[in-house]
PDB file of C-alpha atoms and ligand atoms in Angstrom:
ATOM      1  CA  MET A 170    -191.462 105.751-123.292  1.00 88.00           C
ATOM      2  CA  LEU A 171    -189.255 107.967-125.437  1.00 92.00           C
ATOM      3  CA  THR A 172    -185.577 107.226-124.894  1.00 91.00           C
ATOM      4  CA  PRO A 173    -182.681 109.538-125.775  1.00 89.00           C
ATOM      5  CA  ALA A 174    -181.501 109.463-129.361  1.00 87.00           C
ATOM      6  CA  LEU A 175    -177.981 110.117-128.094  1.00 87.00           C
ATOM      7  CA  THR A 176    -176.205 110.464-124.776  1.00 89.00           C
ATOM      8  CA  SER A 177    -172.830 112.063-124.197  1.00 90.00           C
ATOM      9  CA  PRO A 178    -170.085 111.021-121.741  1.00 91.00           C
ATOM     10  CA  ASP A 179    -170.967 113.980-119.465  1.00 88.00           C
ATOM     11  CA  GLY A 180    -174.531 112.596-119.066  1.00 87.00           C
ATOM     12  CA  THR A 181    -176.273 115.011-121.444  1.00 91.00           C
ATOM     13  CA  ALA A 182    -179.131 113.279-123.278  1.00 93.00           C
ATOM     14  CA  LYS A 183    -180.590 114.449-126.582  1.00 94.00           C
ATOM     15  CA  PHE A 184    -184.179 113.461-127.490  1.00 96.00           C
ATOM     16  CA  LEU A 185    -185.758 113.480-130.924  1.00 96.00           C
ATOM     17  CA  HIS A 186    -189.520 114.153-130.836  1.00 97.00           C
ATOM     18  CA  THR A 187    -191.389 113.161-133.979  1.00 96.00           C
ATOM     19  CA  LEU A 188    -194.429 115.338-134.611  1.00 97.00           C
ATOM     20  CA  GLY A 189    -197.789 114.398-136.111  1.00 96.00           C
ATOM     21  CA  ASP A 190    -196.832 115.672-139.575  1.00 97.00           C
ATOM     22  CA  GLY A 191    -193.545 113.763-139.641  1.00 96.00           C
ATOM     23  CA  LEU A 192    -191.335 116.740-138.793  1.00 97.00           C
ATOM     24  CA  SER A 193    -189.206 116.509-135.674  1.00 96.00           C
ATOM     25  CA  VAL A 194    -187.586 118.655-132.995  1.00 96.00           C
ATOM     26  CA  GLU A 195    -184.904 118.047-130.419  1.00 95.00           C
ATOM     27  CA  SER A 196    -184.799 118.613-126.687  1.00 96.00           C
ATOM     28  CA  VAL A 197    -181.847 118.140-124.365  1.00 95.00           C
ATOM     29  CA  LEU A 198    -181.631 117.000-120.739  1.00 95.00           C
ATOM     30  CA  ILE A 199    -178.558 118.553-119.138  1.00 92.00           C
ATOM     31  CA  PRO A 200    -177.245 117.140-115.856  1.00 89.00           C
ATOM     32  CA  PHE A 201    -176.257 119.498-113.042  1.00 86.00           C
ATOM     33  CA  SER A 202    -175.228 118.524-109.547  1.00 80.00           C
ATOM     34  CA  LYS A 203    -178.352 119.784-107.780  1.00 82.00           C
ATOM     35  CA  ARG A 204    -181.038 119.674-110.446  1.00 86.00           C
ATOM     36  CA  HIS A 205    -181.157 118.753-114.124  1.00 91.00           C
ATOM     37  CA  SER A 206    -182.364 121.179-116.805  1.00 94.00           C
ATOM     38  CA  VAL A 207    -184.361 120.422-119.900  1.00 96.00           C
ATOM     39  CA  CYS A 208    -183.842 122.582-122.957  1.00 96.00           C
ATOM     40  CA  LEU A 209    -187.066 122.755-125.017  1.00 97.00           C
ATOM     41  CA  SER A 210    -187.692 123.720-128.637  1.00 97.00           C
ATOM     42  CA  SER A 211    -190.459 126.158-129.570  1.00 98.00           C
ATOM     43  CA  GLN A 212    -190.376 125.930-133.374  1.00 97.00           C
ATOM     44  CA  VAL A 213    -189.291 123.533-136.109  1.00 97.00           C
ATOM     45  CA  GLY A 214    -186.248 125.448-137.355  1.00 95.00           C
ATOM     46  CA  CYS A 215    -186.074 129.195-136.839  1.00 96.00           C
ATOM     47  CA  ALA A 216    -186.583 132.345-138.901  1.00 97.00           C
ATOM     48  CA  MET A 217    -183.901 134.387-137.147  1.00 97.00           C
ATOM     49  CA  ALA A 218    -180.897 132.979-139.043  1.00 95.00           C
ATOM     50  CA  CYS A 219    -178.286 133.730-136.384  1.00 94.00           C
ATOM     51  CA  THR A 220    -174.937 132.962-137.983  1.00 91.00           C
ATOM     52  CA  PHE A 221    -173.533 131.101-134.951  1.00 89.00           C
ATOM     53  CA  CYS A 222    -176.489 128.695-134.721  1.00 89.00           C
ATOM     54  CA  HIS A 223    -177.012 125.371-136.445  1.00 87.00           C
ATOM     55  CA  THR A 224    -180.810 125.721-136.139  1.00 87.00           C
ATOM     56  CA  GLY A 225    -180.584 129.064-137.927  1.00 85.00           C
ATOM     57  CA  LEU A 226    -179.438 127.188-141.057  1.00 86.00           C
ATOM     58  CA  MET A 227    -182.801 125.372-141.249  1.00 89.00           C
ATOM     59  CA  GLY A 228    -185.038 128.364-141.798  1.00 95.00           C
ATOM     60  CA  LEU A 229    -188.471 128.308-140.147  1.00 97.00           C
ATOM     61  CA  LYS A 230    -190.509 125.242-141.038  1.00 96.00           C
ATOM     62  CA  ARG A 231    -193.352 125.946-138.606  1.00 98.00           C
ATOM     63  CA  HIS A 232    -194.317 126.960-135.072  1.00 98.00           C
ATOM     64  CA  LEU A 233    -194.934 124.257-132.471  1.00 98.00           C
ATOM     65  CA  SER A 234    -198.290 124.094-130.705  1.00 98.00           C
ATOM     66  CA  SER A 235    -198.338 124.422-126.922  1.00 98.00           C
ATOM     67  CA  GLN A 236    -199.091 120.672-126.698  1.00 98.00           C
ATOM     68  CA  GLU A 237    -196.047 119.886-128.830  1.00 98.00           C
ATOM     69  CA  ILE A 238    -193.915 122.009-126.509  1.00 98.00           C
ATOM     70  CA  THR A 239    -195.265 120.506-123.285  1.00 98.00           C
ATOM     71  CA  GLN A 240    -195.049 116.983-124.714  1.00 98.00           C
ATOM     72  CA  GLN A 241    -191.264 117.421-124.961  1.00 98.00           C
ATOM     73  CA  TYR A 242    -191.191 118.167-121.245  1.00 97.00           C
ATOM     74  CA  ILE A 243    -193.404 115.175-120.422  1.00 97.00           C
ATOM     75  CA  ASP A 244    -191.270 112.818-122.549  1.00 97.00           C
ATOM     76  CA  VAL A 245    -188.017 113.965-120.982  1.00 96.00           C
ATOM     77  CA  LYS A 246    -189.388 114.072-117.435  1.00 94.00           C
ATOM     78  CA  ASN A 247    -190.750 110.520-117.710  1.00 94.00           C
ATOM     79  CA  TRP A 248    -187.375 109.206-118.821  1.00 94.00           C
ATOM     80  CA  HIS A 249    -185.628 111.254-116.139  1.00 92.00           C
ATOM     81  CA  LEU A 250    -187.957 109.881-113.429  1.00 89.00           C
ATOM     82  CA  THR A 251    -187.110 106.291-114.290  1.00 90.00           C
ATOM     83  CA  HIS A 252    -183.374 106.998-114.308  1.00 85.00           C
ATOM     84  CA  ALA A 253    -183.098 109.397-111.372  1.00 81.00           C
ATOM     85  CA  PRO A 254    -186.308 108.968-109.306  1.00 78.00           C
ATOM     86  CA  GLU A 255    -184.779 110.678-106.275  1.00 80.00           C
ATOM     87  CA  ARG A 256    -184.236 113.918-108.151  1.00 81.00           C
ATOM     88  CA  LEU A 257    -186.510 116.939-108.434  1.00 84.00           C
ATOM     89  CA  PRO A 258    -188.250 117.465-111.799  1.00 86.00           C
ATOM     90  CA  PRO A 259    -185.969 119.244-114.251  1.00 91.00           C
ATOM     91  CA  THR A 260    -185.985 123.016-114.605  1.00 94.00           C
ATOM     92  CA  VAL A 261    -186.837 124.385-118.040  1.00 97.00           C
ATOM     93  CA  VAL A 262    -184.889 126.557-120.444  1.00 97.00           C
ATOM     94  CA  PHE A 263    -186.420 127.607-123.746  1.00 97.00           C
ATOM     95  CA  MET A 264    -183.118 127.588-125.590  1.00 95.00           C
ATOM     96  CA  GLY A 265    -183.679 124.754-128.060  1.00 95.00           C
ATOM     97  CA  GLN A 266    -184.738 125.168-131.668  1.00 95.00           C
ATOM     98  CA  GLY A 267    -186.633 128.344-132.444  1.00 97.00           C
ATOM     99  CA  GLU A 268    -187.132 131.882-131.173  1.00 98.00           C
ATOM    100  CA  PRO A 269    -189.669 131.333-128.356  1.00 98.00           C
ATOM    101  CA  LEU A 270    -191.062 134.876-128.427  1.00 98.00           C
ATOM    102  CA  HIS A 271    -191.806 134.512-132.156  1.00 98.00           C
ATOM    103  CA  ASN A 272    -194.327 131.817-131.149  1.00 98.00           C
ATOM    104  CA  PHE A 273    -195.675 133.747-128.193  1.00 98.00           C
ATOM    105  CA  ASP A 274    -199.176 132.377-127.693  1.00 98.00           C
ATOM    106  CA  ALA A 275    -198.060 128.732-127.749  1.00 98.00           C
ATOM    107  CA  LEU A 276    -195.143 129.598-125.465  1.00 98.00           C
ATOM    108  CA  LYS A 277    -197.492 131.317-123.021  1.00 98.00           C
ATOM    109  CA  SER A 278    -199.910 128.361-122.941  1.00 98.00           C
ATOM    110  CA  SER A 279    -197.072 125.899-122.428  1.00 98.00           C
ATOM    111  CA  ILE A 280    -195.720 127.959-119.517  1.00 98.00           C
ATOM    112  CA  GLN A 281    -199.196 128.120-117.998  1.00 98.00           C
ATOM    113  CA  TRP A 282    -199.297 124.304-118.104  1.00 98.00           C
ATOM    114  CA  LEU A 283    -195.745 123.942-116.770  1.00 98.00           C
ATOM    115  CA  THR A 284    -196.465 126.175-113.781  1.00 98.00           C
ATOM    116  CA  ASP A 285    -199.943 124.820-113.005  1.00 97.00           C
ATOM    117  CA  HIS A 286    -200.173 122.375-110.084  1.00 96.00           C
ATOM    118  CA  THR A 287    -202.232 120.031-112.275  1.00 96.00           C
ATOM    119  CA  GLY A 288    -199.576 120.217-115.017  1.00 95.00           C
ATOM    120  CA  GLY A 289    -195.805 120.450-114.688  1.00 95.00           C
ATOM    121  CA  ASN A 290    -196.069 121.978-111.198  1.00 95.00           C
ATOM    122  CA  ILE A 291    -192.777 123.886-111.394  1.00 95.00           C
ATOM    123  CA  GLY A 292    -192.373 127.490-110.283  1.00 96.00           C
ATOM    124  CA  PRO A 293    -191.833 130.331-112.762  1.00 97.00           C
ATOM    125  CA  ARG A 294    -188.380 130.876-111.219  1.00 95.00           C
ATOM    126  CA  MET A 295    -187.443 127.450-112.571  1.00 96.00           C
ATOM    127  CA  ILE A 296    -188.181 128.534-116.146  1.00 98.00           C
ATOM    128  CA  THR A 297    -185.986 130.670-118.413  1.00 97.00           C
ATOM    129  CA  VAL A 298    -187.020 132.004-121.815  1.00 98.00           C
ATOM    130  CA  SER A 299    -184.236 132.986-124.187  1.00 97.00           C
ATOM    131  CA  THR A 300    -184.626 135.494-127.001  1.00 98.00           C
ATOM    132  CA  ALA A 301    -182.497 136.992-129.738  1.00 98.00           C
ATOM    133  CA  GLY A 302    -184.284 140.285-129.013  1.00 98.00           C
ATOM    134  CA  TYR A 303    -187.711 139.813-130.608  1.00 98.00           C
ATOM    135  CA  VAL A 304    -189.340 143.052-129.483  1.00 98.00           C
ATOM    136  CA  PRO A 305    -193.065 142.227-130.056  1.00 98.00           C
ATOM    137  CA  GLY A 306    -192.631 139.265-127.694  1.00 98.00           C
ATOM    138  CA  LEU A 307    -190.556 141.244-125.193  1.00 98.00           C
ATOM    139  CA  GLN A 308    -193.351 143.803-125.043  1.00 98.00           C
ATOM    140  CA  ARG A 309    -195.638 140.983-123.809  1.00 98.00           C
ATOM    141  CA  PHE A 310    -193.049 139.275-121.595  1.00 98.00           C
ATOM    142  CA  ALA A 311    -194.872 140.155-118.360  1.00 98.00           C
ATOM    143  CA  GLU A 312    -197.727 137.892-119.518  1.00 98.00           C
ATOM    144  CA  LEU A 313    -195.419 134.918-118.914  1.00 98.00           C
ATOM    145  CA  GLY A 314    -195.896 135.193-115.158  1.00 96.00           C
ATOM    146  CA  GLY A 315    -192.448 136.084-113.840  1.00 96.00           C
ATOM    147  CA  VAL A 316    -190.236 133.565-115.674  1.00 98.00           C
ATOM    148  CA  ASN A 317    -186.578 134.460-116.166  1.00 97.00           C
ATOM    149  CA  LEU A 318    -185.368 136.253-119.266  1.00 98.00           C
ATOM    150  CA  ALA A 319    -182.175 135.466-121.154  1.00 97.00           C
ATOM    151  CA  LEU A 320    -181.078 137.759-123.967  1.00 98.00           C
ATOM    152  CA  SER A 321    -178.692 136.487-126.649  1.00 97.00           C
ATOM    153  CA  LEU A 322    -176.424 139.535-126.602  1.00 98.00           C
ATOM    154  CA  HIS A 323    -173.064 138.332-128.022  1.00 97.00           C
ATOM    155  CA  SER A 324    -171.857 141.857-128.816  1.00 98.00           C
ATOM    156  CA  PRO A 325    -172.578 145.327-127.428  1.00 98.00           C
ATOM    157  CA  PHE A 326    -171.906 146.879-130.871  1.00 98.00           C
ATOM    158  CA  ASP A 327    -174.807 147.100-133.325  1.00 98.00           C
ATOM    159  CA  GLU A 328    -172.788 146.624-136.498  1.00 98.00           C
ATOM    160  CA  GLU A 329    -171.131 143.494-135.143  1.00 98.00           C
ATOM    161  CA  ARG A 330    -174.264 142.131-133.463  1.00 98.00           C
ATOM    162  CA  SER A 331    -176.179 142.524-136.737  1.00 98.00           C
ATOM    163  CA  GLN A 332    -173.663 140.195-138.391  1.00 96.00           C
ATOM    164  CA  LEU A 333    -174.297 137.592-135.698  1.00 96.00           C
ATOM    165  CA  ILE A 334    -178.036 138.180-135.197  1.00 97.00           C
ATOM    166  CA  PRO A 335    -179.706 139.661-138.309  1.00 97.00           C
ATOM    167  CA  LEU A 336    -182.725 140.587-136.141  1.00 98.00           C
ATOM    168  CA  ASN A 337    -180.534 143.348-134.678  1.00 98.00           C
ATOM    169  CA  LYS A 338    -180.994 145.303-137.934  1.00 98.00           C
ATOM    170  CA  ARG A 339    -184.696 145.532-137.086  1.00 98.00           C
ATOM    171  CA  TRP A 340    -184.351 146.185-133.337  1.00 98.00           C
ATOM    172  CA  ASN A 341    -180.933 147.324-132.190  1.00 98.00           C
ATOM    173  CA  VAL A 342    -179.323 146.923-128.772  1.00 98.00           C
ATOM    174  CA  ALA A 343    -180.686 150.203-127.376  1.00 98.00           C
ATOM    175  CA  GLU A 344    -184.231 149.452-128.555  1.00 98.00           C
ATOM    176  CA  VAL A 345    -184.141 145.936-127.105  1.00 98.00           C
ATOM    177  CA  PHE A 346    -182.922 147.145-123.705  1.00 98.00           C
ATOM    178  CA  LYS A 347    -185.491 149.929-123.638  1.00 98.00           C
ATOM    179  CA  VAL A 348    -188.209 147.258-123.771  1.00 98.00           C
ATOM    180  CA  ILE A 349    -186.408 144.912-121.349  1.00 98.00           C
ATOM    181  CA  ASP A 350    -185.986 147.724-118.809  1.00 98.00           C
ATOM    182  CA  ALA A 351    -189.771 148.134-118.711  1.00 97.00           C
ATOM    183  CA  ILE A 352    -190.401 144.457-117.800  1.00 97.00           C
ATOM    184  CA  PRO A 353    -191.196 144.081-114.079  1.00 95.00           C
ATOM    185  CA  ARG A 354    -188.635 141.921-112.231  1.00 94.00           C
ATOM    186  CA  ARG A 355    -188.389 140.491-108.742  1.00 92.00           C
ATOM    187  CA  ARG A 356    -185.611 141.592-106.399  1.00 89.00           C
ATOM    188  CA  ARG A 357    -182.434 139.769-107.381  1.00 89.00           C
ATOM    189  CA  GLN A 358    -183.955 138.600-110.654  1.00 94.00           C
ATOM    190  CA  TYR A 359    -181.256 139.269-113.213  1.00 96.00           C
ATOM    191  CA  ILE A 360    -181.351 139.972-116.922  1.00 97.00           C
ATOM    192  CA  ASN A 361    -179.270 137.041-118.152  1.00 97.00           C
ATOM    193  CA  CYS A 362    -177.110 138.117-121.080  1.00 97.00           C
ATOM    194  CA  GLU A 363    -175.876 135.148-123.077  1.00 96.00           C
ATOM    195  CA  TYR A 364    -172.468 135.907-124.562  1.00 97.00           C
ATOM    196  CA  LEU A 365    -171.097 133.379-127.018  1.00 96.00           C
ATOM    197  CA  LEU A 366    -167.341 133.786-127.334  1.00 96.00           C
ATOM    198  CA  MET A 367    -166.074 133.638-130.911  1.00 95.00           C
ATOM    199  CA  LYS A 368    -162.363 133.734-131.558  1.00 96.00           C
ATOM    200  CA  GLY A 369    -161.071 137.133-132.600  1.00 96.00           C
ATOM    201  CA  VAL A 370    -164.592 138.579-132.806  1.00 96.00           C
ATOM    202  CA  ASN A 371    -166.092 139.713-129.514  1.00 98.00           C
ATOM    203  CA  HIS A 372    -163.683 139.357-126.583  1.00 98.00           C
ATOM    204  CA  SER A 373    -161.412 142.439-126.659  1.00 98.00           C
ATOM    205  CA  GLU A 374    -160.923 145.181-124.042  1.00 98.00           C
ATOM    206  CA  ARG A 375    -163.116 147.373-126.222  1.00 98.00           C
ATOM    207  CA  HIS A 376    -165.930 144.848-125.815  1.00 98.00           C
ATOM    208  CA  ALA A 377    -165.351 144.696-122.066  1.00 98.00           C
ATOM    209  CA  ASP A 378    -165.574 148.501-121.830  1.00 98.00           C
ATOM    210  CA  ALA A 379    -168.769 148.640-123.886  1.00 98.00           C
ATOM    211  CA  LEU A 380    -170.344 145.835-121.861  1.00 98.00           C
ATOM    212  CA  ARG A 381    -169.535 147.741-118.686  1.00 98.00           C
ATOM    213  CA  GLU A 382    -171.251 150.822-120.085  1.00 98.00           C
ATOM    214  CA  LEU A 383    -174.300 148.841-121.242  1.00 98.00           C
ATOM    215  CA  LEU A 384    -174.787 146.440-118.331  1.00 98.00           C
ATOM    216  CA  GLY A 385    -173.075 148.158-115.381  1.00 96.00           C
ATOM    217  CA  PRO A 386    -176.127 150.267-114.492  1.00 97.00           C
ATOM    218  CA  ARG A 387    -178.469 147.282-114.919  1.00 97.00           C
ATOM    219  CA  GLN A 388    -179.166 144.236-112.785  1.00 96.00           C
ATOM    220  CA  ALA A 389    -177.568 141.943-115.321  1.00 97.00           C
ATOM    221  CA  MET A 390    -175.522 138.774-115.423  1.00 97.00           C
ATOM    222  CA  VAL A 391    -173.144 137.941-118.288  1.00 97.00           C
ATOM    223  CA  ASN A 392    -173.158 134.233-119.127  1.00 96.00           C
ATOM    224  CA  LEU A 393    -170.007 133.452-121.095  1.00 96.00           C
ATOM    225  CA  ILE A 394    -170.398 130.490-123.449  1.00 94.00           C
ATOM    226  CA  PRO A 395    -167.465 129.300-125.565  1.00 93.00           C
ATOM    227  CA  PHE A 396    -168.641 128.869-129.173  1.00 91.00           C
ATOM    228  CA  ASN A 397    -169.792 125.327-129.976  1.00 86.00           C
ATOM    229  CA  PRO A 398    -168.699 124.338-133.500  1.00 84.00           C
ATOM    230  CA  PHE A 399    -170.967 122.675-136.086  1.00 84.00           C
ATOM    231  CA  PRO A 400    -170.337 121.667-139.727  1.00 84.00           C
ATOM    232  CA  GLY A 401    -169.843 124.749-141.908  1.00 83.00           C
ATOM    233  CA  ALA A 402    -169.751 127.195-138.981  1.00 85.00           C
ATOM    234  CA  PRO A 403    -167.897 130.417-139.855  1.00 86.00           C
ATOM    235  CA  TRP A 404    -166.641 130.938-136.288  1.00 90.00           C
ATOM    236  CA  GLN A 405    -164.156 129.278-133.949  1.00 93.00           C
ATOM    237  CA  ARG A 406    -163.865 128.917-130.200  1.00 94.00           C
ATOM    238  CA  PRO A 407    -161.220 131.101-128.450  1.00 96.00           C
ATOM    239  CA  SER A 408    -158.447 129.420-126.465  1.00 96.00           C
ATOM    240  CA  GLU A 409    -158.857 128.786-122.733  1.00 95.00           C
ATOM    241  CA  ASP A 410    -156.385 131.635-122.063  1.00 97.00           C
ATOM    242  CA  GLU A 411    -158.412 134.045-124.177  1.00 97.00           C
ATOM    243  CA  ILE A 412    -161.641 133.043-122.437  1.00 97.00           C
ATOM    244  CA  GLU A 413    -160.090 133.458-118.995  1.00 97.00           C
ATOM    245  CA  THR A 414    -158.562 136.831-119.923  1.00 98.00           C
ATOM    246  CA  PHE A 415    -161.904 138.197-121.132  1.00 98.00           C
ATOM    247  CA  MET A 416    -163.664 136.900-118.057  1.00 97.00           C
ATOM    248  CA  GLN A 417    -161.149 138.688-115.830  1.00 97.00           C
ATOM    249  CA  GLN A 418    -161.579 141.893-117.836  1.00 98.00           C
ATOM    250  CA  LEU A 419    -165.310 141.787-117.124  1.00 98.00           C
ATOM    251  CA  VAL A 420    -164.796 140.958-113.456  1.00 98.00           C
ATOM    252  CA  ALA A 421    -162.358 143.897-113.160  1.00 98.00           C
ATOM    253  CA  ARG A 422    -165.149 146.115-114.481  1.00 98.00           C
ATOM    254  CA  ARG A 423    -167.408 144.863-111.685  1.00 97.00           C
ATOM    255  CA  LEU A 424    -169.785 142.981-113.947  1.00 98.00           C
ATOM    256  CA  ARG A 425    -171.457 139.807-112.714  1.00 97.00           C
ATOM    257  CA  VAL A 426    -170.035 137.034-114.844  1.00 97.00           C
ATOM    258  CA  PHE A 427    -170.710 133.342-115.018  1.00 94.00           C
ATOM    259  CA  ARG A 428    -168.947 130.901-117.308  1.00 93.00           C
ATOM    260  CA  ARG A 429    -171.403 128.344-118.652  1.00 83.00           C
ATOM    261  CA  THR A 430    -169.981 124.824-118.772  1.00 77.00           C
ATOM    262  CA  THR A 431    -170.251 123.314-122.222  1.00 74.00           C
ATOM    263  CA  LYS A 432    -172.217 120.067-122.098  1.00 77.00           C
ATOM    264  CA  GLY A 433    -173.306 117.655-124.799  1.00 77.00           C
ATOM    265  CA  GLU A 434    -170.878 118.921-127.425  1.00 74.00           C
ATOM    266  CA  GLU A 435    -169.944 115.372-128.516  1.00 72.00           C
ATOM    267  CA  ILE A 436    -173.551 114.658-129.531  1.00 69.00           C
ATOM    268  CA  MET A 437    -174.241 118.080-131.099  1.00 73.00           C
ATOM    269  CA  ALA A 438    -176.508 118.934-128.184  1.00 71.00           C
ATOM    270  CA  ALA A 439    -174.658 121.975-126.847  1.00 69.00           C
ATOM    271  CA  CYS A 440    -175.878 125.552-127.163  1.00 68.00           C
ATOM    272  CA  GLY A 441    -176.454 126.476-130.840  1.00 73.00           C
ATOM    273  CA  GLN A 442    -175.827 122.972-132.218  1.00 71.00           C
ATOM    274  CA  LEU A 443    -179.378 121.612-132.580  1.00 75.00           C
ATOM    275  CA  ASN A 444    -180.591 120.856-136.080  1.00 76.00           C
ATOM    276  CA  THR A 445    -183.156 118.425-137.492  1.00 73.00           C
ATOM    277  CA  GLY A 446    -182.581 119.085-141.184  1.00 66.00           C
ATOM    278  CA  VAL A 447    -180.407 121.688-142.860  1.00 50.00           C
ATOM    279  CA  ARG A 448    -182.205 123.842-145.437  1.00 44.00           C
ATOM    280  CA  SER A 449    -181.240 122.721-148.921  1.00 32.00           C
TER     281      SER A 449
HETATM  282  S1  SF4 B 278    -179.885 131.307-131.796  1.00 60.49           S
HETATM  283 FE1  SF4 B 278    -182.066 131.021-131.344  1.00 60.49          FE
HETATM  284  S2  SF4 B 278    -183.043 132.737-132.435  1.00 60.49           S
HETATM  285 FE2  SF4 B 278    -180.994 132.511-133.343  1.00 60.49          FE
HETATM  286  S3  SF4 B 278    -181.263 131.126-135.128  1.00 60.49           S
HETATM  287 FE3  SF4 B 278    -180.703 129.853-133.330  1.00 60.49          FE
HETATM  288  S4  SF4 B 278    -182.645 129.177-132.508  1.00 60.49           S
HETATM  289 FE4  SF4 B 278    -183.075 130.937-133.807  1.00 60.49          FE
END
């Protein structure tokens, strides 16, 4: 049985999966009070080169096959079962290495297996797919059978977002939301907008106003995530006061806001920290 490569004091466990060709990817099991979550990788490295992301430094080495994606889930679930047999199987977030929608067909097959009663047997509501805004994949999102969508937003302003997510130069905020708005959603199924807070960059009143304008009319949730540092990162995490102030500014503008707890930071397993080989 695969055992975690590292575990952190908060219970987060990071797994290293070696692939048939010797490359490797990481997955992370994150403990929550009711149900654990497993964060899966969809590619070795990533082509999107987001400047806040350790994986983005690797470049894209290759896509994972659907079997390589589902095997991560099986490995982590087996370990989880032996350590917490009373718990429900973990929910799934595709927020590990890679842009999942850039590897759409393998992602789709892996979700079909995860939701099949002969496979992972978990409901589509228990699965979240995160994207930096890869429009060809968003245009096919409905094929994924009702899973949740998370958009890495990080700024409502195109010029600034393009510095964080180069993909924004190809498909800007308005174009991405035009496609997202056309995706069928269940009642009370939110568009999750991931918002990484970087000190002095994206947490002013101006940002709060623009987020209100962008997300106010939509059924959206803002997930605030304090930046998780990694070696060579050009950004810093804001202070607790700054994070709280920005959160209150969003709440005052009647946006739905959730502050994501940072887990696994000590073992480089938190959001944006995964890396199995920096590009030389
Ligand atoms: S944030 Fe996601 S899409 Fe961007 S470089 Fe990292 S893994 Fe790729």
